[in-house]
Coordinates of C-alpha atoms and ligand atoms in Angstrom, one line a residue:
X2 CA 0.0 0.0 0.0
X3 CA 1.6 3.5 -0.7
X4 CA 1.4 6.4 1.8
X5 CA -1.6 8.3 2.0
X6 CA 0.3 11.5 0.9
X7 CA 1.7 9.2 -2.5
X8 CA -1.8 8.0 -3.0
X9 CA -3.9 11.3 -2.8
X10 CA -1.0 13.6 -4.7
X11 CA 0.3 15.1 -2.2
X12 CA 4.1 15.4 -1.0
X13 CA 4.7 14.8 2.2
X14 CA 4.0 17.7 4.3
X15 CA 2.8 20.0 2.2
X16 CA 0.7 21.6 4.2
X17 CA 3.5 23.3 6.2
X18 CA 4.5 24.8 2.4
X19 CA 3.9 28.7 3.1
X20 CA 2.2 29.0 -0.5
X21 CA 0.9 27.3 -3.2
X22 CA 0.0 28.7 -6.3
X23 CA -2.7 27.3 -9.1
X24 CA -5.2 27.9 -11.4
X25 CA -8.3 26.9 -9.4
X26 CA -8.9 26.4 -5.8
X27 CA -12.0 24.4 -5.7
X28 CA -13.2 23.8 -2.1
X29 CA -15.0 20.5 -1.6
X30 CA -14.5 16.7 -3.3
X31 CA -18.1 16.1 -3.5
X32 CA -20.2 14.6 -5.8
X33 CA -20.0 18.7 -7.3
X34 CA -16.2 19.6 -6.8
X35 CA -15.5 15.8 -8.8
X36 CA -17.8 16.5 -11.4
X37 CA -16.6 19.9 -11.8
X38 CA -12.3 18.8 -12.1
X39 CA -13.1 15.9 -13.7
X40 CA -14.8 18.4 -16.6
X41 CA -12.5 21.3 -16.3
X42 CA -10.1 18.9 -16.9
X43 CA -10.7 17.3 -20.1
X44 CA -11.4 20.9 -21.9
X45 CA -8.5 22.9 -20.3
X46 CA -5.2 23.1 -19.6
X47 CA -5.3 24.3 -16.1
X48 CA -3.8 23.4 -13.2
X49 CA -6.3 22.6 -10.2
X50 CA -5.8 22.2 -6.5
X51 CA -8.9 20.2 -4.9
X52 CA -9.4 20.8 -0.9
X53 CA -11.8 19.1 1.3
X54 CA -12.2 18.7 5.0
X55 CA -12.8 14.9 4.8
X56 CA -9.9 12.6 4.2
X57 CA -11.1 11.1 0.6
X58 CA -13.6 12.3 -2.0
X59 CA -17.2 11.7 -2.1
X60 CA -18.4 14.6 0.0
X61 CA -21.3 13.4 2.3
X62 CA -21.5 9.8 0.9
X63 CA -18.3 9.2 3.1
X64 CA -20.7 9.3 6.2
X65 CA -24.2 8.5 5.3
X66 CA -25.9 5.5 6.7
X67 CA -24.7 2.2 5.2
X68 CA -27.9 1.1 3.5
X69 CA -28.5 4.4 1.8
X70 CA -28.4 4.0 -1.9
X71 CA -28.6 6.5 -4.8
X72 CA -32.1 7.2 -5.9
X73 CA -31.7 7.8 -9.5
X74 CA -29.6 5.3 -11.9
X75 CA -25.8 5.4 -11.4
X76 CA -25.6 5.9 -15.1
X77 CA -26.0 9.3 -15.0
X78 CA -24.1 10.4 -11.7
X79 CA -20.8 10.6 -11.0
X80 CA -18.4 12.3 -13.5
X81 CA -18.1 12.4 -17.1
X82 CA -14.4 10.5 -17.7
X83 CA -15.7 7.3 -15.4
X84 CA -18.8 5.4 -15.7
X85 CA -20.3 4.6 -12.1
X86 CA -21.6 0.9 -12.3
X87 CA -22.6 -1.3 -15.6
X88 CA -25.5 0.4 -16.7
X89 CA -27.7 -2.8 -15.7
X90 CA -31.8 -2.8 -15.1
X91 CA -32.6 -4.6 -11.9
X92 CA -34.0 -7.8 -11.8
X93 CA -35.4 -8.4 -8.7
X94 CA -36.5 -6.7 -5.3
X95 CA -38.1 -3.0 -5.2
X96 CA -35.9 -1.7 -7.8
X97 CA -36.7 -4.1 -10.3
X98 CA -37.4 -2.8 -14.0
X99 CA -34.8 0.4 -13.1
X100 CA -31.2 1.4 -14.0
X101 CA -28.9 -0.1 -10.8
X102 CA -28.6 2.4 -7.7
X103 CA -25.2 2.5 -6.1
X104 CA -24.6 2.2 -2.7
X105 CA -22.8 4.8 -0.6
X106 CA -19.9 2.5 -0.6
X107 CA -19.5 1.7 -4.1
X108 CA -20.5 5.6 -5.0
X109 CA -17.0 6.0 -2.3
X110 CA -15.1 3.8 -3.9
X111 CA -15.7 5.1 -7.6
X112 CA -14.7 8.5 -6.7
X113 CA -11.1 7.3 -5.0
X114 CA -10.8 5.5 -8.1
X115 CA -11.7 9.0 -10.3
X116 CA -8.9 10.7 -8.2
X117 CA -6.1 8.1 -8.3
X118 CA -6.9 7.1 -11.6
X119 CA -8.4 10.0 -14.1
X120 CA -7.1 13.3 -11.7
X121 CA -3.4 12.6 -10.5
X122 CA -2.3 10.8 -12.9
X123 CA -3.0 14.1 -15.7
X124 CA -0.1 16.2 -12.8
X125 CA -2.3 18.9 -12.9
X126 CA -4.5 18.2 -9.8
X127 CA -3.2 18.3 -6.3
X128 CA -5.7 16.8 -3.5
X129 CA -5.5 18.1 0.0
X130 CA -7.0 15.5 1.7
X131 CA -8.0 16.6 5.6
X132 CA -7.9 20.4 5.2
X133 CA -10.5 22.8 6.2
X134 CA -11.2 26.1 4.2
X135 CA -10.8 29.0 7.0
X136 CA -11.3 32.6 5.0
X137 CA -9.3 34.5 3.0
X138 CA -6.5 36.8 3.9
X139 CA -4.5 39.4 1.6
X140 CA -5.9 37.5 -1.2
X141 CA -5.1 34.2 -0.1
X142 CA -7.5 31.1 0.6
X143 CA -6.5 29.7 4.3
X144 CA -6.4 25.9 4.3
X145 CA -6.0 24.2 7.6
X146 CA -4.7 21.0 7.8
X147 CA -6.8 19.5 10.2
X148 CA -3.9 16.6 11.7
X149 CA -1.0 19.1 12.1
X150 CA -2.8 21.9 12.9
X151 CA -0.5 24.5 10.3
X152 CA -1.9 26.3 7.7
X153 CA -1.6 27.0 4.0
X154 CA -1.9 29.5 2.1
X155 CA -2.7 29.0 -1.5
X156 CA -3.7 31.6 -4.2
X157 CA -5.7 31.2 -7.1
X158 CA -4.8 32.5 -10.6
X159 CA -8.5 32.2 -12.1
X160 CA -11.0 31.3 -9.7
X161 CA -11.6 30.2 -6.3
X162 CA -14.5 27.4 -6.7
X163 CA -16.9 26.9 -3.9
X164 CA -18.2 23.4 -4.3
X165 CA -19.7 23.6 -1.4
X166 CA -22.2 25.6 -1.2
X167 CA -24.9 23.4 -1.4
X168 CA -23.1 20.8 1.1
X169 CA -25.6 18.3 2.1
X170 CA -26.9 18.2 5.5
X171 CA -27.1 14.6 7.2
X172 CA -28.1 13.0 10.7
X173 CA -24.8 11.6 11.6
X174 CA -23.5 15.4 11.8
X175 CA -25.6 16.5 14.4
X176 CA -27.2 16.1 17.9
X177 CA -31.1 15.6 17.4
X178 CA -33.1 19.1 17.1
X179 CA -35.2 17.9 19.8
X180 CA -34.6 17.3 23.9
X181 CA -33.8 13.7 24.6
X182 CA -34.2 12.5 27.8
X183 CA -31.3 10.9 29.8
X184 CA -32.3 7.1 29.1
X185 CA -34.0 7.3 26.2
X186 CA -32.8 5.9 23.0
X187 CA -32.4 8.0 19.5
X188 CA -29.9 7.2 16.7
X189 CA -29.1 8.5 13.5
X190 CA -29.6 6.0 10.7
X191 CA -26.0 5.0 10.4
X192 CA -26.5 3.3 14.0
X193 CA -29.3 1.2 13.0
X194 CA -27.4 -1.7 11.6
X195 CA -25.8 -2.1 14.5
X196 CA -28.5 -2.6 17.2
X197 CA -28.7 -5.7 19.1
X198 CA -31.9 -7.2 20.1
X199 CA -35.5 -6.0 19.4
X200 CA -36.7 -2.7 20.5
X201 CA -40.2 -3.2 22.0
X202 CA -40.9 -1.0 18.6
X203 CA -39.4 1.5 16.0
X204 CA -40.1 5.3 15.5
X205 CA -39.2 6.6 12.2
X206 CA -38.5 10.3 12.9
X207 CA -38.6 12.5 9.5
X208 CA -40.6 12.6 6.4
X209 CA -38.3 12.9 3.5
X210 CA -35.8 10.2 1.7
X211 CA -33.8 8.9 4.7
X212 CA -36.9 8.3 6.7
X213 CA -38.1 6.6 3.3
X214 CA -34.9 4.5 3.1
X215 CA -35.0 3.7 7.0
X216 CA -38.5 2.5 7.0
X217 CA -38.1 0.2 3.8
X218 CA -34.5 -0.9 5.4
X219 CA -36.8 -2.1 8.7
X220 CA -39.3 -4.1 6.5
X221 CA -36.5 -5.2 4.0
X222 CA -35.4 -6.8 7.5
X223 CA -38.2 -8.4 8.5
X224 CA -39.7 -5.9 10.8
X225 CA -43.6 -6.0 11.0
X226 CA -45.2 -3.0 9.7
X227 CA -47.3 -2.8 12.8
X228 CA -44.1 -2.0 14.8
X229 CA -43.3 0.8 13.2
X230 CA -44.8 4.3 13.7
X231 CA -43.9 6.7 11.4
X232 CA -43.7 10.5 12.6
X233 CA -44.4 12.7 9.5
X234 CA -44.5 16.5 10.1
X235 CA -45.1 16.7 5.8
X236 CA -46.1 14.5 3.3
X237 CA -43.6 15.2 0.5
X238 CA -44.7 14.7 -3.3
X239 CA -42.4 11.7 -4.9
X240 CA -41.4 11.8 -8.3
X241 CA -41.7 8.6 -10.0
X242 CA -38.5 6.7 -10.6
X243 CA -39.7 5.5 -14.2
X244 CA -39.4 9.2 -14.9
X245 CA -35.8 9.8 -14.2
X246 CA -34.4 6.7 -16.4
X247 CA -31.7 6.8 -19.1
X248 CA -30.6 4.8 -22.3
X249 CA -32.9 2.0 -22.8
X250 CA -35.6 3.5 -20.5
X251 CA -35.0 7.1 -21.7
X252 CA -38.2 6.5 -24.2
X253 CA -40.0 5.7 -21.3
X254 CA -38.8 9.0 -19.4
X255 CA -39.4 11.1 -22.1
X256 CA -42.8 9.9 -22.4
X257 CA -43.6 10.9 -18.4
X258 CA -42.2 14.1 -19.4
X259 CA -44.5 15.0 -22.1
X260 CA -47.6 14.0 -20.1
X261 CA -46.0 16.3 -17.3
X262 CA -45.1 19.1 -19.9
X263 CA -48.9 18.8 -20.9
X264 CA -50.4 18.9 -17.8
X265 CA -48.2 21.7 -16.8
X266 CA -49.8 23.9 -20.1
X267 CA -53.6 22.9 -19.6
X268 CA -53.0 23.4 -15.2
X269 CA -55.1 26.2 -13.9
X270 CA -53.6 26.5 -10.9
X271 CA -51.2 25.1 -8.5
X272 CA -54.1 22.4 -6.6
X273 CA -54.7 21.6 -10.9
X274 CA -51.3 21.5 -11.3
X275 CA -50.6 18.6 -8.8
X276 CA -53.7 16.9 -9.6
X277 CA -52.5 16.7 -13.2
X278 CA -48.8 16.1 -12.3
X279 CA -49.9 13.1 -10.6
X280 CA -52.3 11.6 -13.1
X281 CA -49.6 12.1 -15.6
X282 CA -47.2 9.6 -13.6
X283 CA -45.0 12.1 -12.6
X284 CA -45.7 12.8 -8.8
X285 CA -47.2 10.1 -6.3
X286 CA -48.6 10.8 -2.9
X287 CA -47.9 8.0 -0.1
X288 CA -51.3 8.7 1.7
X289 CA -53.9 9.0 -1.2
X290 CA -55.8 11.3 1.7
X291 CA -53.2 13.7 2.3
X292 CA -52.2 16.5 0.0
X293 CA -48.3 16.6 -0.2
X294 CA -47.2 20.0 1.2
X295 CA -43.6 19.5 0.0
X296 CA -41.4 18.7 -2.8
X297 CA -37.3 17.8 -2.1
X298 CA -37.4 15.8 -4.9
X299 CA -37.1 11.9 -3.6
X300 CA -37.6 9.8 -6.1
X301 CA -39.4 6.4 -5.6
X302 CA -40.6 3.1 -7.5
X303 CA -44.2 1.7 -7.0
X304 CA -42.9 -1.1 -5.2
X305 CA -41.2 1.4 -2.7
X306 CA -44.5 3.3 -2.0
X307 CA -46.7 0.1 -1.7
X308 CA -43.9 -1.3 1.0
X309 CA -43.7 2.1 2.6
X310 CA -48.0 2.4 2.7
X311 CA -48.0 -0.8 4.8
X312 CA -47.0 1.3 7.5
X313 CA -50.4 2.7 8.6
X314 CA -49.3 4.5 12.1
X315 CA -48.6 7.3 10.4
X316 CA -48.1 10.8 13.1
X317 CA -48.7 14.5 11.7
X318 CA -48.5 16.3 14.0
X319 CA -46.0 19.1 13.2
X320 CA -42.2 18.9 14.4
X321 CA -41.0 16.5 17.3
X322 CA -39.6 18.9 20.4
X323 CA -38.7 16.0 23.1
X324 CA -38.4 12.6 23.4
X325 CA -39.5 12.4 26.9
X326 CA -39.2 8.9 29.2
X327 CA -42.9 8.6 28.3
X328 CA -43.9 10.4 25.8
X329 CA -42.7 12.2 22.4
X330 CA -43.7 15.6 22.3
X331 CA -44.2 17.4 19.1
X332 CA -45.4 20.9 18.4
X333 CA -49.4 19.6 18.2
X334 CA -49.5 17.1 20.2
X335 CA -47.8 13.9 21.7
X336 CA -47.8 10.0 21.8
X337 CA -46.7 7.5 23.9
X338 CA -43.3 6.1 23.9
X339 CA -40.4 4.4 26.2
X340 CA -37.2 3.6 27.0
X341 CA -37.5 0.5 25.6
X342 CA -38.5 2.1 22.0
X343 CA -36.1 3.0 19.3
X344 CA -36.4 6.3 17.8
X345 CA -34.7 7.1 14.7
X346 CA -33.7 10.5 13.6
X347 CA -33.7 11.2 10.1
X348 CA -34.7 14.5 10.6
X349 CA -31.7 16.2 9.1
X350 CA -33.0 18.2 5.7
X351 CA -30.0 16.7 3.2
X352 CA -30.9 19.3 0.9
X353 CA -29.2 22.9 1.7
X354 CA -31.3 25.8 0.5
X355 CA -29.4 28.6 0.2
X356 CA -30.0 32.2 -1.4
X357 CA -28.7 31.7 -5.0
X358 CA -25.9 34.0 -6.4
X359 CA -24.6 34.3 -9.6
X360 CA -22.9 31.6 -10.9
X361 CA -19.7 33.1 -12.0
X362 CA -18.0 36.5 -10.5
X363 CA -14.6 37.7 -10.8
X364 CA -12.1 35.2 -8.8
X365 CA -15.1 33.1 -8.0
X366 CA -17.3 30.3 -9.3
X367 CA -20.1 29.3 -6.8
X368 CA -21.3 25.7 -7.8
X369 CA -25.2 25.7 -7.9
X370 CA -28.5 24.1 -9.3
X371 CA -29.0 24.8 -12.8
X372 CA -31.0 21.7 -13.8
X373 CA -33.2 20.5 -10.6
X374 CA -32.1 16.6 -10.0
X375 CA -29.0 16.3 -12.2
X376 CA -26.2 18.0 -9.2
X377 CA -23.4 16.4 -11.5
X378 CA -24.6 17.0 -15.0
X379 CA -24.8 20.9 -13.1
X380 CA -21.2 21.0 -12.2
X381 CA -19.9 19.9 -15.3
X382 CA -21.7 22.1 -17.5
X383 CA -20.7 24.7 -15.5
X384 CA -16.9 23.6 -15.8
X385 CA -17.1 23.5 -19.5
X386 CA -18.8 26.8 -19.8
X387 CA -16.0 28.3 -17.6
X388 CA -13.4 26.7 -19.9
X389 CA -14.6 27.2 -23.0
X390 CA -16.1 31.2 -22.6
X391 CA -14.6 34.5 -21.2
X392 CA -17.2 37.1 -20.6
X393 CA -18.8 36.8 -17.3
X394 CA -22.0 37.8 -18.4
X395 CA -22.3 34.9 -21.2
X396 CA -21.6 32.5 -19.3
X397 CA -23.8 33.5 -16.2
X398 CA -26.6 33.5 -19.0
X399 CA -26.2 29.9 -19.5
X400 CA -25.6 28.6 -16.1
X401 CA -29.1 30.2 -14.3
X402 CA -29.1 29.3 -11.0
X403 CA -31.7 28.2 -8.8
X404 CA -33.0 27.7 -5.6
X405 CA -33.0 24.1 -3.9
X406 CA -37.1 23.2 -3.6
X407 CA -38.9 22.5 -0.4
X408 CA -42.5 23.4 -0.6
X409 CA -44.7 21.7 -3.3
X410 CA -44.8 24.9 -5.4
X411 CA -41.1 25.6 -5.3
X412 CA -41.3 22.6 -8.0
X413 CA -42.7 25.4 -10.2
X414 CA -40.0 27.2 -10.0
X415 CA -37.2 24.7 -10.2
X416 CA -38.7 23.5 -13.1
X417 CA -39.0 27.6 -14.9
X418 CA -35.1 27.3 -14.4
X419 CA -34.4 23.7 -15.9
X420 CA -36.7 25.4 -19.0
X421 CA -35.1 28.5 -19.2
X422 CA -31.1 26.9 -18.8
X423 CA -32.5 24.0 -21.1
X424 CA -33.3 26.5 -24.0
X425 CA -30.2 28.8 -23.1
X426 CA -28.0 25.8 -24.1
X427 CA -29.6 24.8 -27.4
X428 CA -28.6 28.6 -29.1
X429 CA -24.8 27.1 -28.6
X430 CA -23.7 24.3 -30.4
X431 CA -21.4 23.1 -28.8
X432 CA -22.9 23.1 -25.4
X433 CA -25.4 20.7 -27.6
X434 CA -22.7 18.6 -28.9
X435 CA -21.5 18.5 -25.1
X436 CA -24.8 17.8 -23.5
X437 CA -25.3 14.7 -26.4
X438 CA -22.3 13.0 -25.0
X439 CA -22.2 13.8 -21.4
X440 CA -23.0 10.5 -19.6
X441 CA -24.5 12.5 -16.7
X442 CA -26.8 13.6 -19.6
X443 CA -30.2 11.9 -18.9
X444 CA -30.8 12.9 -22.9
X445 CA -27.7 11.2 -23.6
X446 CA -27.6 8.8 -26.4
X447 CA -31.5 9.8 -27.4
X448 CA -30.6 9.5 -31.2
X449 CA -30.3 5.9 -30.9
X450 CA -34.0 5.2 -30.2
X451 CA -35.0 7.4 -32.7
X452 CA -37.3 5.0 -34.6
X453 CA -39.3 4.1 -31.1
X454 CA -42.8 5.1 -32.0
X455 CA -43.5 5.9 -28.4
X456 CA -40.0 8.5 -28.5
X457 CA -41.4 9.7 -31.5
X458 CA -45.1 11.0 -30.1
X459 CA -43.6 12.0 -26.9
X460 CA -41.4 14.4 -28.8
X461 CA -44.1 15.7 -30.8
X462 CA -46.4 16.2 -27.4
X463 CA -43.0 17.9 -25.8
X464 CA -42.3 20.3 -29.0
X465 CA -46.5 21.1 -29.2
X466 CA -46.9 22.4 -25.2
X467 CA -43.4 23.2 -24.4
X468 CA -43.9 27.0 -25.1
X469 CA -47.3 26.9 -23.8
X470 CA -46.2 24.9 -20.1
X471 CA -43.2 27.7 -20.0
X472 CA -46.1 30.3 -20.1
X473 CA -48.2 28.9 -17.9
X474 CA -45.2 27.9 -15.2
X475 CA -44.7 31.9 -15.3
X476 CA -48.2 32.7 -14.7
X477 CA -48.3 30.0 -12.0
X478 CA -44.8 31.2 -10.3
X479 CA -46.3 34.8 -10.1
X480 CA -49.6 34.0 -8.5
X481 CA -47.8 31.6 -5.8
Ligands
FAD26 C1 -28.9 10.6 1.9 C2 -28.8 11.4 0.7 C3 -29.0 10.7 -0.6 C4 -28.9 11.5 -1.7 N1 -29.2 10.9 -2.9 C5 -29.1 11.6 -4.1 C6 -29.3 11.0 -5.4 O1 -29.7 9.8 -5.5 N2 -29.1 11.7 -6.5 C7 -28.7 13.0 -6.4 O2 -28.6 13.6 -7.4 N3 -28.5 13.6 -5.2 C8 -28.7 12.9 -4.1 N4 -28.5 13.5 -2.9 C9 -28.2 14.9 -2.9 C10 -26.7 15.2 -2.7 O3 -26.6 16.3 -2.0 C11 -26.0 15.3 -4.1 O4 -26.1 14.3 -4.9 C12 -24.5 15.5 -3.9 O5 -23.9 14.3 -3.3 C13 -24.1 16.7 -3.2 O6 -22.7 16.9 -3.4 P1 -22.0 18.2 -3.0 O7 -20.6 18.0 -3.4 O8 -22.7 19.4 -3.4 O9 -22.1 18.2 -1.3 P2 -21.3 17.2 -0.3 O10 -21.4 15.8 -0.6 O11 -21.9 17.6 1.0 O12 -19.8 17.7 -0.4 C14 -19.3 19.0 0.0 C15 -17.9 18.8 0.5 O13 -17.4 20.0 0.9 C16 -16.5 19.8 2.0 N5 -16.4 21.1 2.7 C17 -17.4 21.8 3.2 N6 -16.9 22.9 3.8 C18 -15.6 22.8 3.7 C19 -14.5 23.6 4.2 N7 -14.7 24.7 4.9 N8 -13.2 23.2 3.9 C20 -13.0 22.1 3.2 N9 -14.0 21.3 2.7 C21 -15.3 21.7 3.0 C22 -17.2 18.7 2.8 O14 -16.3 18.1 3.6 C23 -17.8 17.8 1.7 O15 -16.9 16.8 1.4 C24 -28.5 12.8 -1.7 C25 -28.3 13.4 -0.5 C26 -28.3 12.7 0.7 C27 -28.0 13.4 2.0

């Protein structure tokens, strides 16, 4: 095995070098600083230092809970120079029908492999593993080297990246937001496969994907459904996983996005809109009685939503405040619980929502949402717009950014964005030709389906309401 320093591209001790000098700093190896190198890469010449906090790429995948799994297909997440997985459709179990879903430690695994194989090896990247962005001073970035303590100082010729700005917030990083009584037991996820012997039952704490994942990880395991009570402040709408599919299934993706696109023209208003969205195929409620107030954009399959309705103590009522010895508390009202319960947090929101800023500014490159759902594809169209354009005002035209979503109707607006970037890119050709090939392209490889009959009406729906659903998303995002 070589040294840690050999492996990530580092010489020894370089973080007690006073200065280093580069093209880029890009803060943050996550699933956005890789797909933004790995990009920037392949169409410049530039030389690139890469700093992260954690000691290996992968950004929050390093610590989420070990059963998590992506929730769209592998084949179009990652980076552009490295495939993640074999592009296979699942045969069996609740995935079945769908593009393969990489674990958190394969999706680990793939991006060491993108750093010691596609990054180093080009001498233009450098990796600080283990160091922690502090500020700037006199024009310099401030990396502290978390195990010694010392600090560099590195400068940046072009642009200081921030690839972190939309860092993902998970359980495992914080206390609960609610009192917990001495006594009482309440992990995060990533504790759960380790417990020994039965609780005398299970709370699920959260309502969005890693509650999801927990609850279908407890049935997957042979827990009853009636031991499970499920707190749920918000229902959340879930997109349809047959709507997020590539290659092979891309016909079948493109025909849930006509119906959507449709529905979005003809909706009158926002109740409409959801109404439509959902008989369309695109959204899915888990409780057919409750109206989703929310939309963070988890994506499930059928089979997920059937296992996940068999849990019928389902809670609403508002946040949780304390886990008391007797009861849970939540802001309106409380049920009972025990010491001998297990309550699991998944209340962390994973999704950052920040204020959005322009993309590009002088010295500075602030990775956001362009495209709601693709953060890779995102990154590395923004790389390739940064290498291959000067003026800041072009290429802030064709990297729009937007807001994460959280409530039902912010799906309006994510979607305006993906609309306006989407039509942005097709004036340049060679954003086109780029956005064919990318493999983090869910379009990608369209061309070779293009005697389906059902690709072939679903285009023809898509170009006939495109302009009008734009219009109408407008209206709709005014009047919200
Ligand atoms: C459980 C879960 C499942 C998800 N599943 C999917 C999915 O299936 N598909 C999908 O598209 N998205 C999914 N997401 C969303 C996810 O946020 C993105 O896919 C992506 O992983 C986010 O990458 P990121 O690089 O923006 O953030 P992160 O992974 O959080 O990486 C940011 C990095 O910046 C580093 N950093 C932060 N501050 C500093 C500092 N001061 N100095 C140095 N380093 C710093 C951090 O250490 C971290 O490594 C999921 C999120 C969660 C939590």
């Amino acid at each position: 095995m070589r040294p840690e320093e050999e492996r990530f591209g580092m010489a020894p001790n370089r973080s007690l070098s006073e200065e280093i000098e580069t093209d880029y700093l890009v803060i943050g190896a996550g699933a956005t600083g890789m797909a933004f190198v790995d990009t920037l890469l392949r169409h410049s010449g530039c030389d690139i230092v890469l700093l992260d906090r954690r000691h290996a790429p992968g950004g929050h995948w390093l610590d989420a809970y070990p059963f998590v799994r992506l929730h769209q297909p592998s084949a179009i997440y990652g980076v552009e120079s490295m495939p993640l997985g074999r592009d296979m459709i699942e045969a069996e179990g609740w995935n079945a029908g769908y593009y393969e879903r990489a674990s958190a430690a394969e999706i680990c695994a793939y991006y060491e492999r993108v750093l010691l194989e596609r990054m180093l090896p080009t001498g233009r990247v450098r990796f600080l593993s283990l160091h922690d962005h502090r500020g700037t001073e006199d024009g310099a970035e401030l990396a502290l080297s978390r195990p010694t303590g010392r600090t560099c100082r590195i400068r940046a010729r072009r642009a200081v990246v921030d690839a972190r700005y939309l860092e993902a917030a998970i359980p495992a990083h914080r206390p609960p937001p609610f009192e917990v009584a001495p006594g009482m037991r309440v992990i995060p996820p990533n504790a759960l496969p380790g417990i020994n012997g039965a609780p005398s039952g299970y709370t699920v704490i959260g309502a969005g994907k890693t509650a999801m994942d927990t609850v279908l990880w407890l049935l997957d395991h042979g827990v009853a459904p009636g031991c499970i009570r499920w707190i749920r402040p918000r229902d959340a709408w879930l997109s349809d996983r047959s709507c997020l599919q590539a290659l092979g299934l891309a016909p079948r993706a493109i025909a849930c996005a006509a119906r959507s696109t449709e529905a979005v023209a003809q909706a009158r208003d926002m109740d409409d809109l959801f109404r439509r969205l959902q008989a369309a195929g695109l959204f899915a409620a888990l409780d057919p009685e409750v109206t989703p107030g929310t939309y963070r954009g988890a994506l499930t399959s059928r089979a997920e939503r059937d296992q996940m309705r068999r849990v019928t103590q389902v809670v609403r009522a508002g946040y949780v405040t304390a886990v008391t010895p007797a009861r849970i508390e939540m802001q309106d009202g409380s049920v009972p619980t025990g010491p001998a319960h297990l309550h699991i947090d998944c209340t962390a929101g994973a999704l950052t929502r920040r204020p959005t800023r322009p993309v590009f500014e002088e010295g500075r490159i602030t990775v956001q949402c362009l495209w709601f759902g693709l953060t890779c594809f995102n990154a590395a169209i923004t790389a390739y717009v940064e290498a291959t354009r000067a003026e800041l005002a072009e290429k802030n035209r064709l990297c729009p950014p937007c807001m994460l979503p959280s409530a039902a109707r912010d799906w309006v607006t994510v979607r305006l964005n993906a609309m306006l970037a989407e039509s942005e890119w097709k004036g340049e050709p060679d954003i086109g030709a780029f956005t064919r090939a990318s493999r983090l392209n869910i379009l990608r490889g369209l061309e070779a389906y293009a005697d389906d009959p059902q690709l072939t009406t679903s285009m023809a729906t898509l170009a006939r309401h495109s302009q009008p659903a734009r219009a109408n998303l407008r209206r709709l995002a005014e009047t919200a």
